[in-house]
PDB file of C-alpha atoms in Angstrom:
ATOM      1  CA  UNK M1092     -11.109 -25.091 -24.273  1.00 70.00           C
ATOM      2  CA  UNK M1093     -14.821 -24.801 -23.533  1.00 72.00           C
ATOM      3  CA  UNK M1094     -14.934 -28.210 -22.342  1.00 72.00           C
ATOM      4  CA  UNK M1095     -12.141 -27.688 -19.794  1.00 75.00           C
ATOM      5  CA  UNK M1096     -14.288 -24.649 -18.779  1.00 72.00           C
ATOM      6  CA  UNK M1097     -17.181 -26.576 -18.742  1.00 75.00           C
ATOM      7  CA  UNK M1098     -15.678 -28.904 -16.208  1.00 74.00           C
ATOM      8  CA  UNK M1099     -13.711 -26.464 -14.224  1.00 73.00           C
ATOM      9  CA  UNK M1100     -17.337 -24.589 -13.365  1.00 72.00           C
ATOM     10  CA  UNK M1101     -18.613 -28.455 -12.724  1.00 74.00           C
ATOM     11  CA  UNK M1102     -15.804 -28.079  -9.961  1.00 72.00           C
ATOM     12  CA  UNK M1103     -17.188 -25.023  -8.588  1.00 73.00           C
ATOM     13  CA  UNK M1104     -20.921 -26.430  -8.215  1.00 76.00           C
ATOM     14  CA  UNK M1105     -20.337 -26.028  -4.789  1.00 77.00           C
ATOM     15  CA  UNK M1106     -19.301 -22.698  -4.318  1.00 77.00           C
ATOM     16  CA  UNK M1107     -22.225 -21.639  -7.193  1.00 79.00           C
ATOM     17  CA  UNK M1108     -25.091 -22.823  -4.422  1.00 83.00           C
ATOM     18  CA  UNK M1109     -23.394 -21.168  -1.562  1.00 82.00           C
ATOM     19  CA  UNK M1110     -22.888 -17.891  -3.825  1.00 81.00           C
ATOM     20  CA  UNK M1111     -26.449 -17.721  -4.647  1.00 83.00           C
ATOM     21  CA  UNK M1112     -27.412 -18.186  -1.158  1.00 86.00           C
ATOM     22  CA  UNK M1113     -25.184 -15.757  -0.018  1.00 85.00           C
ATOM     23  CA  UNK M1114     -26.094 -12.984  -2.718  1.00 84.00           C
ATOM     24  CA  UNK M1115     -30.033 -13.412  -1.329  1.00 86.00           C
ATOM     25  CA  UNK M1116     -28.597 -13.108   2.249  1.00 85.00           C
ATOM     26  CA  UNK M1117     -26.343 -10.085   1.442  1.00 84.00           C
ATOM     27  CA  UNK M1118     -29.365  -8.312  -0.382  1.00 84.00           C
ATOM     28  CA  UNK M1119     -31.651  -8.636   2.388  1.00 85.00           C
ATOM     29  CA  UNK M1120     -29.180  -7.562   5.405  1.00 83.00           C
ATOM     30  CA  UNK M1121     -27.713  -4.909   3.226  1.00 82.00           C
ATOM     31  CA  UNK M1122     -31.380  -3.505   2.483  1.00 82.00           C
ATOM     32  CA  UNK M1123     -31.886  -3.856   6.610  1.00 82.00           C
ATOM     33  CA  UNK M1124     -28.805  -2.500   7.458  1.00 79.00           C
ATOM     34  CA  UNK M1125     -29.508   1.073   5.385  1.00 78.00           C
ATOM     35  CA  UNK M1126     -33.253   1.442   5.690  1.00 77.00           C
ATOM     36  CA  UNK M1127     -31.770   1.057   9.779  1.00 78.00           C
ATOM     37  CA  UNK M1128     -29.244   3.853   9.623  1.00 74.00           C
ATOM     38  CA  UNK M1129     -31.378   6.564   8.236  1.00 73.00           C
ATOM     39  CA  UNK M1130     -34.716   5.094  10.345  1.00 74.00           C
ATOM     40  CA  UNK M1131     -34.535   2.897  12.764  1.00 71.00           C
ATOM     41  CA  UNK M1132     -32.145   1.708  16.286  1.00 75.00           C
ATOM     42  CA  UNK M1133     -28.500   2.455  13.949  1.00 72.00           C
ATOM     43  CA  UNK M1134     -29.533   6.068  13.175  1.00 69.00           C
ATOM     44  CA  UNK M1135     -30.117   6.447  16.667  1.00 72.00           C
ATOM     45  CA  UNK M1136     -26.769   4.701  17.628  1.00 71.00           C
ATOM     46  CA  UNK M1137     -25.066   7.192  14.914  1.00 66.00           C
ATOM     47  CA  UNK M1138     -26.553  10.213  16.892  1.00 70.00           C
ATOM     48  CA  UNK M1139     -25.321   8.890  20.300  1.00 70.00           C
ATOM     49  CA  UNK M1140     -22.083   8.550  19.409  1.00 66.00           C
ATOM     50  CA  UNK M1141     -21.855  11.722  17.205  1.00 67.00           C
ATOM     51  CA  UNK M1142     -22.934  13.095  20.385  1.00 69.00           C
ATOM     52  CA  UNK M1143     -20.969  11.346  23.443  1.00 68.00           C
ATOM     53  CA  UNK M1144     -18.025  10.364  21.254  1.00 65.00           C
ATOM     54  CA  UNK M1145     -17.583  13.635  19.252  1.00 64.00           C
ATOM     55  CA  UNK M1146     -17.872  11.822  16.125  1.00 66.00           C
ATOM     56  CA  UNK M1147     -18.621  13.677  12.630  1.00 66.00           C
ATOM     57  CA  UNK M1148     -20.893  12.748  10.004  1.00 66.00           C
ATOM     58  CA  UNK M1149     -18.011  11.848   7.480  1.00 66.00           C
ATOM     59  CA  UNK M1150     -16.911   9.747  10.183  1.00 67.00           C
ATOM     60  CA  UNK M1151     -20.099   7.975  10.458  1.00 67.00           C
ATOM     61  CA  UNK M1152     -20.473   7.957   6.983  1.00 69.00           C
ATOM     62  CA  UNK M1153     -17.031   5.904   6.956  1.00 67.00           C
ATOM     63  CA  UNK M1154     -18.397   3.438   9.388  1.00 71.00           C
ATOM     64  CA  UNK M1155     -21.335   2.538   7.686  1.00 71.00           C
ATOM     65  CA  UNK M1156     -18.520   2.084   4.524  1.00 71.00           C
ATOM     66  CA  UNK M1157     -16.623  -0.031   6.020  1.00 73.00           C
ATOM     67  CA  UNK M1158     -19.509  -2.446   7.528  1.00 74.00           C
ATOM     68  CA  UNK M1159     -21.588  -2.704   4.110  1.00 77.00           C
ATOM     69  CA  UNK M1160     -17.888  -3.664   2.456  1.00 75.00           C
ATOM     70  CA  UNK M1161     -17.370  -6.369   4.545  1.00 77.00           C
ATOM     71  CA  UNK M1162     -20.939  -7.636   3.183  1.00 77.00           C
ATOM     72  CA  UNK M1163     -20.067  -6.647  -0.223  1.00 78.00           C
ATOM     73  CA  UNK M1164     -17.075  -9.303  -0.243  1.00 80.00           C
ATOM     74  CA  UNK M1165     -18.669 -12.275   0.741  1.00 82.00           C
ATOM     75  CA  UNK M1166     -20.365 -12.978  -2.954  1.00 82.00           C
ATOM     76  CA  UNK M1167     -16.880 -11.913  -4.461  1.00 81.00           C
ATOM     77  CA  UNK M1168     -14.849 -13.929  -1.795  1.00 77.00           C
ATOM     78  CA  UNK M1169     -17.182 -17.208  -2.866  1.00 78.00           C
ATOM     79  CA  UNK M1170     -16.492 -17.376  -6.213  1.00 75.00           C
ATOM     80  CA  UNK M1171     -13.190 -18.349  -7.894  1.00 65.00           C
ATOM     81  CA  UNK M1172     -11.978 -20.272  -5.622  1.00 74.00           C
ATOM     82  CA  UNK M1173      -8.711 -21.720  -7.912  1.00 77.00           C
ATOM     83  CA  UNK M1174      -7.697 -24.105  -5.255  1.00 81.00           C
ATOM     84  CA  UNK M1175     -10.657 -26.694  -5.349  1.00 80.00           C
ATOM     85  CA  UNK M1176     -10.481 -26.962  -9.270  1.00 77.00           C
ATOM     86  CA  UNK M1177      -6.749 -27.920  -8.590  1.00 79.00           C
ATOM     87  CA  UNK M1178      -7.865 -30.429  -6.157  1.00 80.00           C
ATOM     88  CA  UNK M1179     -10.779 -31.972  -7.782  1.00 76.00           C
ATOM     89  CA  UNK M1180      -8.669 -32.322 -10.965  1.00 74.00           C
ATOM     90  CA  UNK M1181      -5.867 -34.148  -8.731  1.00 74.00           C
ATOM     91  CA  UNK M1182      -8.791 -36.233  -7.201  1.00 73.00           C
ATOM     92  CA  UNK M1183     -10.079 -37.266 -10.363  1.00 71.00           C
ATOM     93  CA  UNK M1184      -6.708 -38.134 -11.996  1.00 71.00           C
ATOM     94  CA  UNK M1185      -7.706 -35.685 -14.737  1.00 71.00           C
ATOM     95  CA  UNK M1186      -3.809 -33.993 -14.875  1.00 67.00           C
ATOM     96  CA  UNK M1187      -2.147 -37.806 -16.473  1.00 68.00           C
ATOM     97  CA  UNK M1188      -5.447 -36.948 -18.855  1.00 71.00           C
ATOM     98  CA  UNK M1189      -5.531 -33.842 -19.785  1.00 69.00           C
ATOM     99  CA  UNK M1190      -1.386 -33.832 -21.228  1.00 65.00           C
ATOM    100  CA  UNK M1191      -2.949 -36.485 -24.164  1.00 68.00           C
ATOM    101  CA  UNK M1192      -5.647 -33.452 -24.864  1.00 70.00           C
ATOM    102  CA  UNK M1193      -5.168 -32.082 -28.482  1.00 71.00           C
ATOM    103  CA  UNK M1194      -5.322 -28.501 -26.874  1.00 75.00           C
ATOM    104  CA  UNK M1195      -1.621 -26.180 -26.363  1.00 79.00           C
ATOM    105  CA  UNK M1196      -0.401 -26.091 -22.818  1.00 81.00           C
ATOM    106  CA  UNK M1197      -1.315 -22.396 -23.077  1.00 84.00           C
ATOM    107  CA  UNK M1198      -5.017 -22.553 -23.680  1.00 84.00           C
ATOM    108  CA  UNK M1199      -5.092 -25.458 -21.053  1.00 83.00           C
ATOM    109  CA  UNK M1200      -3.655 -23.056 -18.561  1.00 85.00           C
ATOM    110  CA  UNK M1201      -5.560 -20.127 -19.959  1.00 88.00           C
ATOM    111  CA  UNK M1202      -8.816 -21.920 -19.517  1.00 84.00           C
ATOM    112  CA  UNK M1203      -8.112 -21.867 -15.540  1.00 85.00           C
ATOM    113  CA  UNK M1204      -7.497 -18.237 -15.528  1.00 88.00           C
ATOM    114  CA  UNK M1205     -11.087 -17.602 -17.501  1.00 87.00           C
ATOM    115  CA  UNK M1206     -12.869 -20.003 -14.906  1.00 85.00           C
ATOM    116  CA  UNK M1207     -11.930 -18.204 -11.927  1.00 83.00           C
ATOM    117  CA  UNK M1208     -11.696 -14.812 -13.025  1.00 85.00           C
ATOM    118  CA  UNK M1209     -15.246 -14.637 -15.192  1.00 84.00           C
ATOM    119  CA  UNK M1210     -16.461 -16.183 -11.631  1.00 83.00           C
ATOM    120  CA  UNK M1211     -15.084 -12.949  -9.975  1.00 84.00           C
ATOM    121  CA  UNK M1212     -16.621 -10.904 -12.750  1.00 86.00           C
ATOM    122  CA  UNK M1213     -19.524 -12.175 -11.930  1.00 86.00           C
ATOM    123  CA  UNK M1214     -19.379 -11.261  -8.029  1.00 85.00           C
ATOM    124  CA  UNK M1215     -18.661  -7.800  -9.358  1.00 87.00           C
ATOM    125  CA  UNK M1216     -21.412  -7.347 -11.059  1.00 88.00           C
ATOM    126  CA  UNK M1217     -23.888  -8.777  -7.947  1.00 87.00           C
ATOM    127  CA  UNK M1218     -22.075  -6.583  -5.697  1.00 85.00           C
ATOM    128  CA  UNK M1219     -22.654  -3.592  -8.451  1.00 87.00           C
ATOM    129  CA  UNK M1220     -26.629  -4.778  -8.896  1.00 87.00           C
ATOM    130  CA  UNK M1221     -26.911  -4.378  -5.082  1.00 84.00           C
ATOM    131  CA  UNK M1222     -24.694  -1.544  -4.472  1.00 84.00           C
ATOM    132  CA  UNK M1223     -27.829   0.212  -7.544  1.00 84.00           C
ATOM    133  CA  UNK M1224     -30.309  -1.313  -5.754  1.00 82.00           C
ATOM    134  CA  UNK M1225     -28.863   0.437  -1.898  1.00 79.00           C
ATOM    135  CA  UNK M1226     -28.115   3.177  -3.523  1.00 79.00           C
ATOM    136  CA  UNK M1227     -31.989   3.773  -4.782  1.00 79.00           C
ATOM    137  CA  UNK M1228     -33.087   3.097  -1.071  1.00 73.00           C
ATOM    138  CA  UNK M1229     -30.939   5.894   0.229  1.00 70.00           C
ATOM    139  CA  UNK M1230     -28.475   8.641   0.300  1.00 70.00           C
ATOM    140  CA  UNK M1231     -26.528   6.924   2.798  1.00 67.00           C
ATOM    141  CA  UNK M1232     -24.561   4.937  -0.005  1.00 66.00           C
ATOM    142  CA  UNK M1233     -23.142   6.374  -2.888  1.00 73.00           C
ATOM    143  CA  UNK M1234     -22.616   3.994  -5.931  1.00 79.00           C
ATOM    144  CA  UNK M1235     -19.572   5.919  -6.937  1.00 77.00           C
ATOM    145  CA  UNK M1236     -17.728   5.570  -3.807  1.00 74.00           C
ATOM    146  CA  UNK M1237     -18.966   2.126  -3.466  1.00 79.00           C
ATOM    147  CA  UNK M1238     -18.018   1.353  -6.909  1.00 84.00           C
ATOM    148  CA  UNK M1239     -14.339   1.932  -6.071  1.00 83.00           C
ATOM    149  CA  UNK M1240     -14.583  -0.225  -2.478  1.00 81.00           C
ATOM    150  CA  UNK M1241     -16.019  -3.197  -4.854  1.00 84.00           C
ATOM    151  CA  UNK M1242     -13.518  -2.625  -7.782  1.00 87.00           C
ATOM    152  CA  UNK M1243     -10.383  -2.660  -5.134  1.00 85.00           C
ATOM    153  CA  UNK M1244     -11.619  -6.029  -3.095  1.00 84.00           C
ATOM    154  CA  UNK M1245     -12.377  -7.072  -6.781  1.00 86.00           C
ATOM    155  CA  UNK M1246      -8.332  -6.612  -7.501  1.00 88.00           C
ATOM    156  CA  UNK M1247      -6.932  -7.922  -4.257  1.00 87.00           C
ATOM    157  CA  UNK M1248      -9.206 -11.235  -4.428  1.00 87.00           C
ATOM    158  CA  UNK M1249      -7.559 -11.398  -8.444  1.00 89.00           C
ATOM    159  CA  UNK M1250      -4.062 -10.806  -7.225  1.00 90.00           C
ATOM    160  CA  UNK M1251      -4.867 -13.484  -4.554  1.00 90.00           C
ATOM    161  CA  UNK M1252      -6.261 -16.279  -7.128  1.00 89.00           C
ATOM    162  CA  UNK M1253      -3.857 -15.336  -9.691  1.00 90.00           C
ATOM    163  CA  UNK M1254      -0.845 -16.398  -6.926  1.00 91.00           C
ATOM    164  CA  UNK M1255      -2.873 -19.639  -6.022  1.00 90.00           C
ATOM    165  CA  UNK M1256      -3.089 -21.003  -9.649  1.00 89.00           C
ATOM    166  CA  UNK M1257       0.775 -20.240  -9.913  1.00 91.00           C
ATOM    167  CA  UNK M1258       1.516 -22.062  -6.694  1.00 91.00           C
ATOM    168  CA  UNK M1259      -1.270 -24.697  -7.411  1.00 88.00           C
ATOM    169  CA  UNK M1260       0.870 -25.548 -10.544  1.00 87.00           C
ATOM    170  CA  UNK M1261       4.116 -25.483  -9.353  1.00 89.00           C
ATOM    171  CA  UNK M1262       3.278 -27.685  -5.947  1.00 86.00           C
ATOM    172  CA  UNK M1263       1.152 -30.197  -7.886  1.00 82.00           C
ATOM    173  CA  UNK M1264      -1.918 -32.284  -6.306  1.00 79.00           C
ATOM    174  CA  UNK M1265      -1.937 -32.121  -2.488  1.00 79.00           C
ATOM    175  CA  UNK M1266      -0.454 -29.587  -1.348  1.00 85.00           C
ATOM    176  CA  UNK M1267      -3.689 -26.700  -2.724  1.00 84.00           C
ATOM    177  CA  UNK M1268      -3.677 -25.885   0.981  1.00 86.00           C
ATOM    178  CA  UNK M1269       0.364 -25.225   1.021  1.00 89.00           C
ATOM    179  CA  UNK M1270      -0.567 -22.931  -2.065  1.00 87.00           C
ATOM    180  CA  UNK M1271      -3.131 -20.879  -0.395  1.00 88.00           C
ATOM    181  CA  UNK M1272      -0.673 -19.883   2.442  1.00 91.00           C
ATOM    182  CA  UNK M1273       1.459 -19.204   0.216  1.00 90.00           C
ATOM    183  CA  UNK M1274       0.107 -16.793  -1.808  1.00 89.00           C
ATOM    184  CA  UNK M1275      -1.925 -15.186   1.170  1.00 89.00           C
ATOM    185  CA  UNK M1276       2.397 -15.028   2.433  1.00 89.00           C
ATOM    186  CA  UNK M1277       3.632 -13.474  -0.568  1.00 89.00           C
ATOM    187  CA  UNK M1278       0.593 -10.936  -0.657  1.00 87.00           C
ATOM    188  CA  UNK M1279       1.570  -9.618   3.232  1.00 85.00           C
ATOM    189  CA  UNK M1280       5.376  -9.455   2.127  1.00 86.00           C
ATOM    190  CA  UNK M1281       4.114  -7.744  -0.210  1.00 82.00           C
ATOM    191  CA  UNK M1282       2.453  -5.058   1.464  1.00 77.00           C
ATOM    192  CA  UNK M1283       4.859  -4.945   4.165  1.00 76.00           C
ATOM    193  CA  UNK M1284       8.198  -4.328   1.807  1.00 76.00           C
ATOM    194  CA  UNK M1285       6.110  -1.482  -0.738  1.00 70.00           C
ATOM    195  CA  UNK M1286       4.845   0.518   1.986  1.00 65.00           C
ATOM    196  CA  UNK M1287       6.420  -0.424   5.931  1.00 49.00           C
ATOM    197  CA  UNK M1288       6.127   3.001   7.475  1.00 52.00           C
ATOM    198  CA  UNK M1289       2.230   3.051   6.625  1.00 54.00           C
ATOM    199  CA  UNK M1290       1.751  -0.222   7.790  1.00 49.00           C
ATOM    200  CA  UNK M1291       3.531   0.363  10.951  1.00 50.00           C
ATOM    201  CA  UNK M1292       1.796   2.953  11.946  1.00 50.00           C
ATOM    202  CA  UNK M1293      -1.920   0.753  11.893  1.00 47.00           C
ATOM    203  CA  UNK M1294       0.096  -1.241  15.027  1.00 47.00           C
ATOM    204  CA  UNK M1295       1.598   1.448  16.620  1.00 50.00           C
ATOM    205  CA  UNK M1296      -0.254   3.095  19.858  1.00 49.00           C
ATOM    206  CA  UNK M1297      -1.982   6.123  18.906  1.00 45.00           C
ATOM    207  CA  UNK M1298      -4.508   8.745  19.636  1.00 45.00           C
ATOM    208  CA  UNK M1299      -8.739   8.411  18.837  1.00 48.00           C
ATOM    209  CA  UNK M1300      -7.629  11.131  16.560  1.00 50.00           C
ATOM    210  CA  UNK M1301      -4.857   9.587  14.572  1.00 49.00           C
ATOM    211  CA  UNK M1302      -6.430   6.470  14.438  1.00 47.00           C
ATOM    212  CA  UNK M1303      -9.679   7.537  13.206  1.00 53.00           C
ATOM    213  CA  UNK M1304      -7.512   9.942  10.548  1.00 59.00           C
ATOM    214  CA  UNK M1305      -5.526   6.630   9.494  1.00 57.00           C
ATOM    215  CA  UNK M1306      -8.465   4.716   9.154  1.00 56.00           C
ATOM    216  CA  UNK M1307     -10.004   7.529   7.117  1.00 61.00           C
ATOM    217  CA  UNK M1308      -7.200   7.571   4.900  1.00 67.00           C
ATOM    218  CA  UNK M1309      -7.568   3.561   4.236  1.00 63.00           C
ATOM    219  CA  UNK M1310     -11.001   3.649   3.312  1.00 66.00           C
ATOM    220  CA  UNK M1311     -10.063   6.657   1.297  1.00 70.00           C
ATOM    221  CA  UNK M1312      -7.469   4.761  -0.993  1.00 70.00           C
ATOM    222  CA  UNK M1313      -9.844   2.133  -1.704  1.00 74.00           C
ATOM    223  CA  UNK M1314     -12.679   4.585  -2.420  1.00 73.00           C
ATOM    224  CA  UNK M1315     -10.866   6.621  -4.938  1.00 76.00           C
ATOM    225  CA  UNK M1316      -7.261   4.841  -5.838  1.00 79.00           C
ATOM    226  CA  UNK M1317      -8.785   1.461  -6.805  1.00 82.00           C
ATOM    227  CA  UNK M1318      -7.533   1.930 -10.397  1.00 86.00           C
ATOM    228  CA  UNK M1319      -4.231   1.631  -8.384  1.00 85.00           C
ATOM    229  CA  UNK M1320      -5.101  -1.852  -7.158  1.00 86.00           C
ATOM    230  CA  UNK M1321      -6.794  -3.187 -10.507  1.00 89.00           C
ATOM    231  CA  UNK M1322      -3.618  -2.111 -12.614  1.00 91.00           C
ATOM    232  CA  UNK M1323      -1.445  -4.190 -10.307  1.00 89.00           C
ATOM    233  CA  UNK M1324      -4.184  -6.959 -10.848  1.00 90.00           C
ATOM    234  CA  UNK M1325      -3.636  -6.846 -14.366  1.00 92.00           C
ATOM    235  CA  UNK M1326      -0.218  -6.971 -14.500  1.00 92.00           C
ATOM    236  CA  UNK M1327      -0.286  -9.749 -11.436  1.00 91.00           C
ATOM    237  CA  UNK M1328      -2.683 -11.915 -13.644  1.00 91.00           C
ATOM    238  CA  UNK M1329      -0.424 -11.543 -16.736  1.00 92.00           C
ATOM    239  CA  UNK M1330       2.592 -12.360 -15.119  1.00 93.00           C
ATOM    240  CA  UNK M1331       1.602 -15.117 -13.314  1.00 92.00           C
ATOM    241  CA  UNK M1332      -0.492 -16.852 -16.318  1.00 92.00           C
ATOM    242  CA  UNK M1333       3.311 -16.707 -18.214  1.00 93.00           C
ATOM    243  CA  UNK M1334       4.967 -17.655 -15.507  1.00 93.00           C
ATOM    244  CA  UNK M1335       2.064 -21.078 -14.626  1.00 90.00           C
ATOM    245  CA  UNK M1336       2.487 -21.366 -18.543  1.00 89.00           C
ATOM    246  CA  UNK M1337       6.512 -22.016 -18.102  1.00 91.00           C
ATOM    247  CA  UNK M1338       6.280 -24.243 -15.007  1.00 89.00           C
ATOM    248  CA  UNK M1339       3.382 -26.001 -17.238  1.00 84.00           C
ATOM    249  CA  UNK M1340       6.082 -26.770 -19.772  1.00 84.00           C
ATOM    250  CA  UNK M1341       8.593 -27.548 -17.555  1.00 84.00           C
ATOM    251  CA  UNK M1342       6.043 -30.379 -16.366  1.00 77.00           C
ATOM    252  CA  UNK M1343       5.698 -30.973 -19.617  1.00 70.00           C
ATOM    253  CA  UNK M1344       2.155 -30.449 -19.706  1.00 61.00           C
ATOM    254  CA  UNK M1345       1.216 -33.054 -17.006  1.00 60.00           C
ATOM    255  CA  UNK M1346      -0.805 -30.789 -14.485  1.00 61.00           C
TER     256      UNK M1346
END
């Protein structure tokens, strides 16, 4: 099973060079971005519109959140990305090979789910080095609060590869793309069917006030409810590693 590993990372070269130059490029703006806010031209942006716009300091505190998470997913959103190793397998011909390996069709399919989510892990854990390192810089980010922003993108990028690999195996070669939208489908019914009211309020027309309360509360859950998100990623990954298991079977072990 290390040798399917092996090759399955060999897939991912790729993505490894663009991760690493997008972990030194997410450093370096993050470190910008904070030493700005409590120095330079965004701490005086904060004050002008805690001043014109009535703003409060949670609020701005919120903002900066929400812009430092969207940095904090790129190195998590690069890695693991199920649907090339699909497609360079296909490529290669390696599925008519791999059904002659002297390995189970569960350890074939369970070396998949180790590839992409140990590549995840390891976008935690850059996002969790540089969350330390922003955190040392200045009070403006808190590693607890980022910890839980970085554990719930963490879950919804699992959830989302977890649904690939299923779809991945059940479409076969070619169609990695029709799996992506797919999954990214399921994950929006999802969402929409477990919690409609919510979600229809983000799209309805509202005041400053309710919209800056709603977008409070969203950052919120993420902050201090990811446990919420990485149980359902755990029982997401479990299910669908039985179910890619059974349609690997049903294949009879040529995937």
């Amino acid at each position: 099973m290390r040798g399917l590993i092996l090759k399955d990372l060999m897939c991912l070269r790729k993505q490894l060079i663009i991760f690493s130059y997008i972990v030194v490029s997410v450093l370096v703006l993050s470190v910008m971005y904070v030493l700005s806010a409590k120095y330079g031209n965004i701490a005086l942006a904060n004050e002008g519109m805690m001043m014109e716009n009535g703003m409060s300091s949670i609020d701005i505190r919120n903002l900066s959140t929400w812009v430092l998470s969207i940095f904090l997913l790129l190195p998590i959103a690069t890695v693991g990305d199920a649907a090339t190793i699909f497609s360079e397998d296909g490529k290669a011909g390696f599925s008519a090979v791999s059904a002659s390996l002297p390995l189970s069709v569960e350890k074939r399919v369970m070396a998949k789910y180790l590839t992409v989510f140990v590549m995840f892990g390891i976008g935690v854990l850059t996002d969790l080095l540089i969350i330390s390192v922003l955190s040392a810089l200045t009070d403006i980010v808190s590693f607890a609060e980022f910890f839980g922003m970085i554990i719930s993108a963490a879950s919804l990028m699992s959830i989302y590869g977890a649904l690939v690999i299923v779809f991945c195996f059940w479409l076969g070669h070619g169609k990695e793309d029709y799996a992506i939208f797919c999954s990214c489908g399921v994950m929006v019914l999802s969402a929409v069917l477990l919690n409609f009211r919510k979600i229809k309020t983000l799209f309805a027309p509202v005041s400053d006030a309710q919209g800056t309360q709603a977008f409070d509360t969203f950052i919120n859950f993420f902050k201090q409810k990811f446990y919420v998100l990485f149980i359902i990623a755990l029982i997401t990954m479990a299910v669908s590693y039985f179910v890619s298991v059974w349609i690997a079977k049903r294949k009879r072990g040529v995937v």
